[in-house]
Tab-separated table of C-alpha atoms in Angstrom:
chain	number	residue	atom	x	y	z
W	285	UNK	CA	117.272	28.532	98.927
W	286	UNK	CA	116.431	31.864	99.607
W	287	UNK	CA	116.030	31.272	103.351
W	288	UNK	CA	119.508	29.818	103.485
W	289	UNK	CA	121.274	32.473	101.935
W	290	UNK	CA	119.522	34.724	104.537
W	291	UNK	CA	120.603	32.978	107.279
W	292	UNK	CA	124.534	31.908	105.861
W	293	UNK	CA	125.513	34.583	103.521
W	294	UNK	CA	123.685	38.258	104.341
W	295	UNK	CA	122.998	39.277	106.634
W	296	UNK	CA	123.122	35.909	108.387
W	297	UNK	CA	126.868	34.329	109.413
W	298	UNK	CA	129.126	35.654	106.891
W	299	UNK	CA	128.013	39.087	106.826
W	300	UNK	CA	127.802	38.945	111.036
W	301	UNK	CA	131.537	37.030	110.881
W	302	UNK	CA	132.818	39.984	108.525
W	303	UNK	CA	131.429	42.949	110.165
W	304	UNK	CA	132.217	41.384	113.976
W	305	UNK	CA	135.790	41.544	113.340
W	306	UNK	CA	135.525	45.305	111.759
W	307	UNK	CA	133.974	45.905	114.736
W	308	UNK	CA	136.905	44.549	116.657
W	309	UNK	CA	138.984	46.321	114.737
W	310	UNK	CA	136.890	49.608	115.239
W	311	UNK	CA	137.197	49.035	118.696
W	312	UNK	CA	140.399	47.475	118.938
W	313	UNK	CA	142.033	50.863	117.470
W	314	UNK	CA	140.034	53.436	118.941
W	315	UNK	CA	140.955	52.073	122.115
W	316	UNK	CA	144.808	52.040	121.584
W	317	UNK	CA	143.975	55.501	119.951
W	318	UNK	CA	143.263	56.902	123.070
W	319	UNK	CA	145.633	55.493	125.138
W	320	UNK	CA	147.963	57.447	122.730
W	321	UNK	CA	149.681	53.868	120.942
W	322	UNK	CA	148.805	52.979	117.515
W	323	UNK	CA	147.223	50.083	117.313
W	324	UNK	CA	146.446	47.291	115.134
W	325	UNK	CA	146.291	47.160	111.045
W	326	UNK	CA	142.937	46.600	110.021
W	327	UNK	CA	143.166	42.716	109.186
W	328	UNK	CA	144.978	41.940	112.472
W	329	UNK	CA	141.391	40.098	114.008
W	330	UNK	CA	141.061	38.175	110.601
W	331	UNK	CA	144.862	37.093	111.169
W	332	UNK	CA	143.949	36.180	114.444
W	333	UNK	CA	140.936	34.387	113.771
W	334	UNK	CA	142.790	32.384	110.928
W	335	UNK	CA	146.112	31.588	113.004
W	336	UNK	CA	143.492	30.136	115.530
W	337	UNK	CA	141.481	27.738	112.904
W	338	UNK	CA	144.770	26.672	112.405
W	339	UNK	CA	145.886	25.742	115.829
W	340	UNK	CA	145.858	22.236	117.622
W	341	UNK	CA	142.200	21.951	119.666
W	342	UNK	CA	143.810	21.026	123.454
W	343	UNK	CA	141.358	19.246	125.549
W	344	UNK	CA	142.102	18.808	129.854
W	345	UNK	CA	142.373	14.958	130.450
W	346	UNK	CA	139.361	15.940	133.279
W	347	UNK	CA	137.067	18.443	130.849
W	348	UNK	CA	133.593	17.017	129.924
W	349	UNK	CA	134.700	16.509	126.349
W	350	UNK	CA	131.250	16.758	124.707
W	351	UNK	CA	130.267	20.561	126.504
W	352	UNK	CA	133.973	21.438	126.242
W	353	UNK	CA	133.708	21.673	122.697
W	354	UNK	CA	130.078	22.156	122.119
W	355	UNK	CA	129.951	25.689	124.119
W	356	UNK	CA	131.317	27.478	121.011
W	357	UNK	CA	129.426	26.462	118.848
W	358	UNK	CA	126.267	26.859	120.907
W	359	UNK	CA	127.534	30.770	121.448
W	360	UNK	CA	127.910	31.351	117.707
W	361	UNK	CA	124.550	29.971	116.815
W	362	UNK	CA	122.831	31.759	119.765
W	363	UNK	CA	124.174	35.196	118.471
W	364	UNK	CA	123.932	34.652	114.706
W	365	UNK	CA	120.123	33.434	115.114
W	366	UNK	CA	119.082	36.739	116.925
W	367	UNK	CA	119.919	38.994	114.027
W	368	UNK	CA	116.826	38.063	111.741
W	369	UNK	CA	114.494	39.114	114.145
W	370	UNK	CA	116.063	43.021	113.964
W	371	UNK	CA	115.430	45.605	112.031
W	372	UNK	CA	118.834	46.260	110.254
W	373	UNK	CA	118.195	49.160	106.781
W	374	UNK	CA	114.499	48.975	106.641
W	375	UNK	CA	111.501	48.924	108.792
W	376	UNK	CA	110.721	44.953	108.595
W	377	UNK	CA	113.403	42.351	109.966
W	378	UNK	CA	114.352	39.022	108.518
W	379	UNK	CA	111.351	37.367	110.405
W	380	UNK	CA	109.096	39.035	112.897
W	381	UNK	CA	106.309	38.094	114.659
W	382	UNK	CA	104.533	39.279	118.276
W	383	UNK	CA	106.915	39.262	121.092
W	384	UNK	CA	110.328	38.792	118.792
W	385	UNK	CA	111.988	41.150	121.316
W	386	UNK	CA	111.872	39.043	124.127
W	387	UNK	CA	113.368	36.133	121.985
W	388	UNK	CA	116.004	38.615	121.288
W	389	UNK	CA	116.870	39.142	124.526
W	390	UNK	CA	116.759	35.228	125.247
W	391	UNK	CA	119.254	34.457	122.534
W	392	UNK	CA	121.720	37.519	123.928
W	393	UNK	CA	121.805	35.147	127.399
W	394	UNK	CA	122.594	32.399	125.968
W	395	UNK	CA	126.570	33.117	124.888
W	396	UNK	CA	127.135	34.013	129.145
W	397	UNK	CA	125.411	30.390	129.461
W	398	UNK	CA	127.772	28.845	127.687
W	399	UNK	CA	130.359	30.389	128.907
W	400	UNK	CA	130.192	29.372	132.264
W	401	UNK	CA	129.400	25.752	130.757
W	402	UNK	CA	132.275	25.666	129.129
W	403	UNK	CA	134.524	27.193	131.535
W	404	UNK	CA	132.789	24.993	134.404
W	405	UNK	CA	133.177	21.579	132.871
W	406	UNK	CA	137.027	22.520	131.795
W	407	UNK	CA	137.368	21.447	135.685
W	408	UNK	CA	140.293	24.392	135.554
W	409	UNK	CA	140.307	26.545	138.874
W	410	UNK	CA	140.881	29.923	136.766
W	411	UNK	CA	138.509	28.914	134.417
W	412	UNK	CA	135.891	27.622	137.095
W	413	UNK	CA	136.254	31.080	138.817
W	414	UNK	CA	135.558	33.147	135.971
W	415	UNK	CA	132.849	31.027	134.651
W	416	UNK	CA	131.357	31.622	137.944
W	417	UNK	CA	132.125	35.892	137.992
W	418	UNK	CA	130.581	35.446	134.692
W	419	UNK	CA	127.105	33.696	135.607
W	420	UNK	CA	127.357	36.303	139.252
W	421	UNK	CA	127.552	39.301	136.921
W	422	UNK	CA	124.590	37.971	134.263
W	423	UNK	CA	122.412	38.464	137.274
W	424	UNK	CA	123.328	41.948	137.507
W	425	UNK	CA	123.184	43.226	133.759
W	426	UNK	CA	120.399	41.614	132.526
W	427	UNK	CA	117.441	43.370	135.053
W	428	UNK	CA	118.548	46.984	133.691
W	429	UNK	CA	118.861	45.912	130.220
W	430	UNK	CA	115.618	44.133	130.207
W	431	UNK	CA	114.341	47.331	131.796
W	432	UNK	CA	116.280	50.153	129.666
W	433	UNK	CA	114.777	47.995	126.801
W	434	UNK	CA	110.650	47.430	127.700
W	435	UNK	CA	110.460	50.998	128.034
W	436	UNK	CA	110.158	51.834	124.714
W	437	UNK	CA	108.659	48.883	123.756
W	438	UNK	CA	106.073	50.349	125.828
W	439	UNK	CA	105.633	53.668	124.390
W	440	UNK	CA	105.042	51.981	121.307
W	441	UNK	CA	102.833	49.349	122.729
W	442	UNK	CA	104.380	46.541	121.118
W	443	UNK	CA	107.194	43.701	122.099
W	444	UNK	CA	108.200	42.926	118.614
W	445	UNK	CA	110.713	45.001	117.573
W	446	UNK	CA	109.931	45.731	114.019
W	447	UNK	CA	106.853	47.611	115.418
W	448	UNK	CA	108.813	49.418	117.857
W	449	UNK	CA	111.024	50.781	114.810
W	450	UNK	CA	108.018	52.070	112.558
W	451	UNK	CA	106.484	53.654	115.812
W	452	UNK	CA	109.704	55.593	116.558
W	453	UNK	CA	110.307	56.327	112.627
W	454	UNK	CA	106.426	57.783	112.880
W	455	UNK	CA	107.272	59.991	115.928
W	456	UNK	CA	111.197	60.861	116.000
W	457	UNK	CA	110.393	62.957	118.722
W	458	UNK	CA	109.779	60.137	120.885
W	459	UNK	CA	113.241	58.905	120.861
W	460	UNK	CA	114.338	61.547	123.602
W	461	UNK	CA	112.384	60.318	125.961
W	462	UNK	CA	114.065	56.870	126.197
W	463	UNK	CA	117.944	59.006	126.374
W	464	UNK	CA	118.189	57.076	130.104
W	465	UNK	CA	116.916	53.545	128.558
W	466	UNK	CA	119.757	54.252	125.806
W	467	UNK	CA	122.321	55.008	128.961
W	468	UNK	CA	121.366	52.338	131.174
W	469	UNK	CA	120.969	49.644	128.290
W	470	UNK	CA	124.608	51.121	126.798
W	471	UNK	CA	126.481	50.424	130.416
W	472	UNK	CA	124.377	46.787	130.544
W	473	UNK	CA	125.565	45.973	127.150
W	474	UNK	CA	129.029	46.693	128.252
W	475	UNK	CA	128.946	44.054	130.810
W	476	UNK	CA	127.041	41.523	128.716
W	477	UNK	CA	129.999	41.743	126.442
W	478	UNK	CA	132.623	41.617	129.492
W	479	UNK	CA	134.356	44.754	128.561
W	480	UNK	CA	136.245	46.824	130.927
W	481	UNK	CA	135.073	47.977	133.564
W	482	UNK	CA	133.316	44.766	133.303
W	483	UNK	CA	135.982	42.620	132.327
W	484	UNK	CA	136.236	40.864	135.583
W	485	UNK	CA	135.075	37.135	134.036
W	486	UNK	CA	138.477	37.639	132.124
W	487	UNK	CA	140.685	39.493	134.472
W	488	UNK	CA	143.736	38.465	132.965
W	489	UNK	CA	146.000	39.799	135.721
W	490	UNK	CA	143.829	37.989	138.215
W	491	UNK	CA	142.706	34.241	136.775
W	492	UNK	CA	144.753	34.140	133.329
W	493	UNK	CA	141.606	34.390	131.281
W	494	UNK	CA	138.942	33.172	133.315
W	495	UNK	CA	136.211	31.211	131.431
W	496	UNK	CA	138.996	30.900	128.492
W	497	UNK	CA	141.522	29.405	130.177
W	498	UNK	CA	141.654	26.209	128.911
W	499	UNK	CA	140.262	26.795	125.008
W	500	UNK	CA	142.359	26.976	122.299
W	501	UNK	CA	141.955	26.696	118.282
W	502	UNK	CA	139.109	26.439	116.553
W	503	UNK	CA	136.884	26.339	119.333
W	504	UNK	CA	138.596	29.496	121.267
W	505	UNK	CA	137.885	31.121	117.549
W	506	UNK	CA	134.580	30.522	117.577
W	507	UNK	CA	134.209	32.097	120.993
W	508	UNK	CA	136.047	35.155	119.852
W	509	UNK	CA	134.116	35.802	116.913
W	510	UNK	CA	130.828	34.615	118.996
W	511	UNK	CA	131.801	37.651	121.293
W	512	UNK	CA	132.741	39.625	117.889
W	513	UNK	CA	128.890	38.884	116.557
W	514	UNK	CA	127.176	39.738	120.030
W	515	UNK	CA	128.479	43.157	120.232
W	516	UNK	CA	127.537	43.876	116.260
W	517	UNK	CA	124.329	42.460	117.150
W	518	UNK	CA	123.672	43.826	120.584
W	519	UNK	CA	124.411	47.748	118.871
W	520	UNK	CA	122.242	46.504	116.212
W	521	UNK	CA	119.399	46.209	118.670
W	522	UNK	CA	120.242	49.524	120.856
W	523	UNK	CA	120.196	50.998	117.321
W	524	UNK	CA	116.794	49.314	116.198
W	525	UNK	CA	114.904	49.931	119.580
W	526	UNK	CA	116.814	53.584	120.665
W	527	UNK	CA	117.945	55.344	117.319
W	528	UNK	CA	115.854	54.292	114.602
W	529	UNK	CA	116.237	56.646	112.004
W	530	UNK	CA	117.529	55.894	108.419
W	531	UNK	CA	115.084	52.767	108.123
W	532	UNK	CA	112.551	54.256	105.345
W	533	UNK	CA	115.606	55.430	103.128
W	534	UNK	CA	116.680	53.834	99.871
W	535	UNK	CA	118.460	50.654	100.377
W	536	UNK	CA	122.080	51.897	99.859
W	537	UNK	CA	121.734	54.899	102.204
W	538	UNK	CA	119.957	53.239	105.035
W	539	UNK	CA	122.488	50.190	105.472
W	540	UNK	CA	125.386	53.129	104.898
W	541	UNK	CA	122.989	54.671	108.204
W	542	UNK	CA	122.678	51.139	109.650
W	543	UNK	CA	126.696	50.689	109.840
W	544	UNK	CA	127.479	54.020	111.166
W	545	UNK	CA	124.914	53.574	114.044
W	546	UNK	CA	126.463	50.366	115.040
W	547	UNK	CA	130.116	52.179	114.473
W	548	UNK	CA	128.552	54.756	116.855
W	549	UNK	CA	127.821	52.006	119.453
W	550	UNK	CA	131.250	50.613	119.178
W	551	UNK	CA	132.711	53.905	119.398
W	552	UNK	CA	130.838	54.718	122.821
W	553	UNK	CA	131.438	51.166	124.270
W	554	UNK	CA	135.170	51.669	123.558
W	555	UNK	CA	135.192	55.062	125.208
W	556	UNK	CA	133.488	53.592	128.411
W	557	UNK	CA	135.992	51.016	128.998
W	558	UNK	CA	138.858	53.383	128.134
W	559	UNK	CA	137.709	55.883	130.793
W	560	UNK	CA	137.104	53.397	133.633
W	561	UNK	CA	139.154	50.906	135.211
W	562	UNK	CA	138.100	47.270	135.916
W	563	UNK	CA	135.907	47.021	139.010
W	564	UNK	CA	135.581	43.526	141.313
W	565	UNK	CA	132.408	41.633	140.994
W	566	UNK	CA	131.128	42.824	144.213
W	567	UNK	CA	131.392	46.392	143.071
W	568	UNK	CA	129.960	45.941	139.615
W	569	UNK	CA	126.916	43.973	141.443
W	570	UNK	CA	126.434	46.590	143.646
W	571	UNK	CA	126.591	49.674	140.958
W	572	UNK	CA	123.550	47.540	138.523
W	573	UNK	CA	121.568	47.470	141.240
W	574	UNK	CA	121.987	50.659	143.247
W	575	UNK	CA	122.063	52.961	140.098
W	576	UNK	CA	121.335	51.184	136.747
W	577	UNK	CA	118.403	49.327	138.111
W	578	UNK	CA	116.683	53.025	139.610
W	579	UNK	CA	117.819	54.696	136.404
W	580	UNK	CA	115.829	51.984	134.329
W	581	UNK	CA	112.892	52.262	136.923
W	582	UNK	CA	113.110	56.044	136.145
W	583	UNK	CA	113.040	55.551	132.610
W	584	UNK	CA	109.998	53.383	132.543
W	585	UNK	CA	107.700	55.637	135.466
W	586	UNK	CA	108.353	58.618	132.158
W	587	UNK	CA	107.007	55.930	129.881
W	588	UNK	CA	104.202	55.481	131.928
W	589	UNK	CA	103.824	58.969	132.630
W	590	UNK	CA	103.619	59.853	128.989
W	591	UNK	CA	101.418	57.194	127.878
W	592	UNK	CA	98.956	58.655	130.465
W	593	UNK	CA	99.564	62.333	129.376
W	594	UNK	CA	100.029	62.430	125.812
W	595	UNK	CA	98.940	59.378	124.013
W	596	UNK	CA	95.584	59.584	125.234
């Protein structure tokens, strides 16, 4: 009973559901905040999420019926089962055990799966193409945010992620060393979550809305929130692995920490795709691998070079 309450209520799916769409709110108005407009009240993605439970589920006569409507829910569970493995307000996660991190990781790849699934088997052309820009620019991402990530998994000698947060807790001074990880995994995150610059899966002045094209309803509200959940999650593990500070406080005052360093996340994602404008898929290939990728390499030859040096 215990167990399910974990997983369901907090900090499993409703907690996850609840703060996602803060967070899109958070990000939402910052971003219309600095565009100088005013943005939306503060329950406008709980309106939308409702008006969209409440809206006819439209299936193409051609779509695979079974993945069309499966992909969402895949998505959600994907992202929702990744959070008990990281360290939220205190030292221990949910459930841990050797190697969690790379699980992690796993279960952050699976929502850009099922996107292109979903968008694929709709047999639309815009949604075929984006599904496509979507599974192009995975390959891209994914090799600097593995990277920006390992590194300080390697300083602390450990892939499982609660150990990684006690090792940084036990030597703060530490965490400036990974600054370019932090970067590089910051940028990578952006494009895992399809934000602008990275946008282009959903360019809607280009292919409508790309993998989305086609969804509606329920199931194109359990995408949303899906995407919602990854980016609390995703800033939940930049927080765990790159700022882990406020995890041996009381209770109270390290989850207060824990949602200000997500906020903090949000708040620099938002600023990133405020300052840049969308790039094409070719360029935003090119720039993971000519600059993230040798930043991440970077990041983990100082790893190696202090594990050599000063933890002898």
């Amino acid at each position: 009973m215990n167990a399910l309450f974990l997983i369901l209520i907090f900090p499993g799916f409703l907690f996850l559901a609840l703060f996602g769409l803060f967070a899109e709110f958070i990000d939402r108005k910052l971003y219309a905040r600095m565009q100088n407009r005013q943005g939306p009240p503060w329950f406008q993605p709980l309106a939308d999420f409702i008006k969209l439970l409440g809206k006819e589920d439209i299936v193409p006569d051609e779509a695979n019926v079974r993945m069309f409507r499966l992909m969402p829910l895949f998505a959600l569970t994907a992202v929702v089962s990744s959070i008990i493995y990281i360290p939220l307000w205190k030292t221990g996660a949910l459930y841990s055990f050797s190697g969690d991190l790379v699980v992690v990781l796993y279960l952050l790849t699976l929502p850009t799966l099922t996107f292109f699934i979903g968008g694929w088997y709709s047999t639309s052309l815009y949604a075929r193409i984006g599904s496509v820009r979507s599974l192009t620019q995975m390959f891209a991402y994914e090799v600097p945010l593995f990277m920006g990530l390992f590194s300080p998994a390697l300083l602390a000698d450990s892939w499982t992620l609660s150990d990684i947060s006690r090792f940084y807790i036990d030597h703060p001074m530490y965490c400036f060393f990974n600054l370019i990880g932090f970067g590089v995994a910051l940028v990578a995150l952006l494009g895992k979550l399809e934000k602008a610059p990275f946008d282009i899966p959903e360019a809607e002045t280009e292919i409508v809305a790309g993998t989305f094209t086609e969804y509606s309803g329920r199931l194109y509200a359990f995408f949303r929130l899906a995407i919602d959940i990854e980016m609390v999650v995703g800033a939940s593990l930049l927080a765990a692995v790159f700022l882990p500070f406020g995890l041996k406080d009381e209770a109270a005052i390290g989850f207060l920490i824990y949602i200000l360093k997500v906020v903090l996340v949000v708040f620099l994602l938002t600023l990133a795709r405020t300052i840049f404008a969308r790039l094409r898929i070719d360029q935003m290939v090119r720039f993971c691998w000519k600059y993230l990728v040798p930043l991440a390499l970077l990041q983990l030859l100082i790893v190696l070079f202090l594990k050599g040096v000063l933890l002898q």
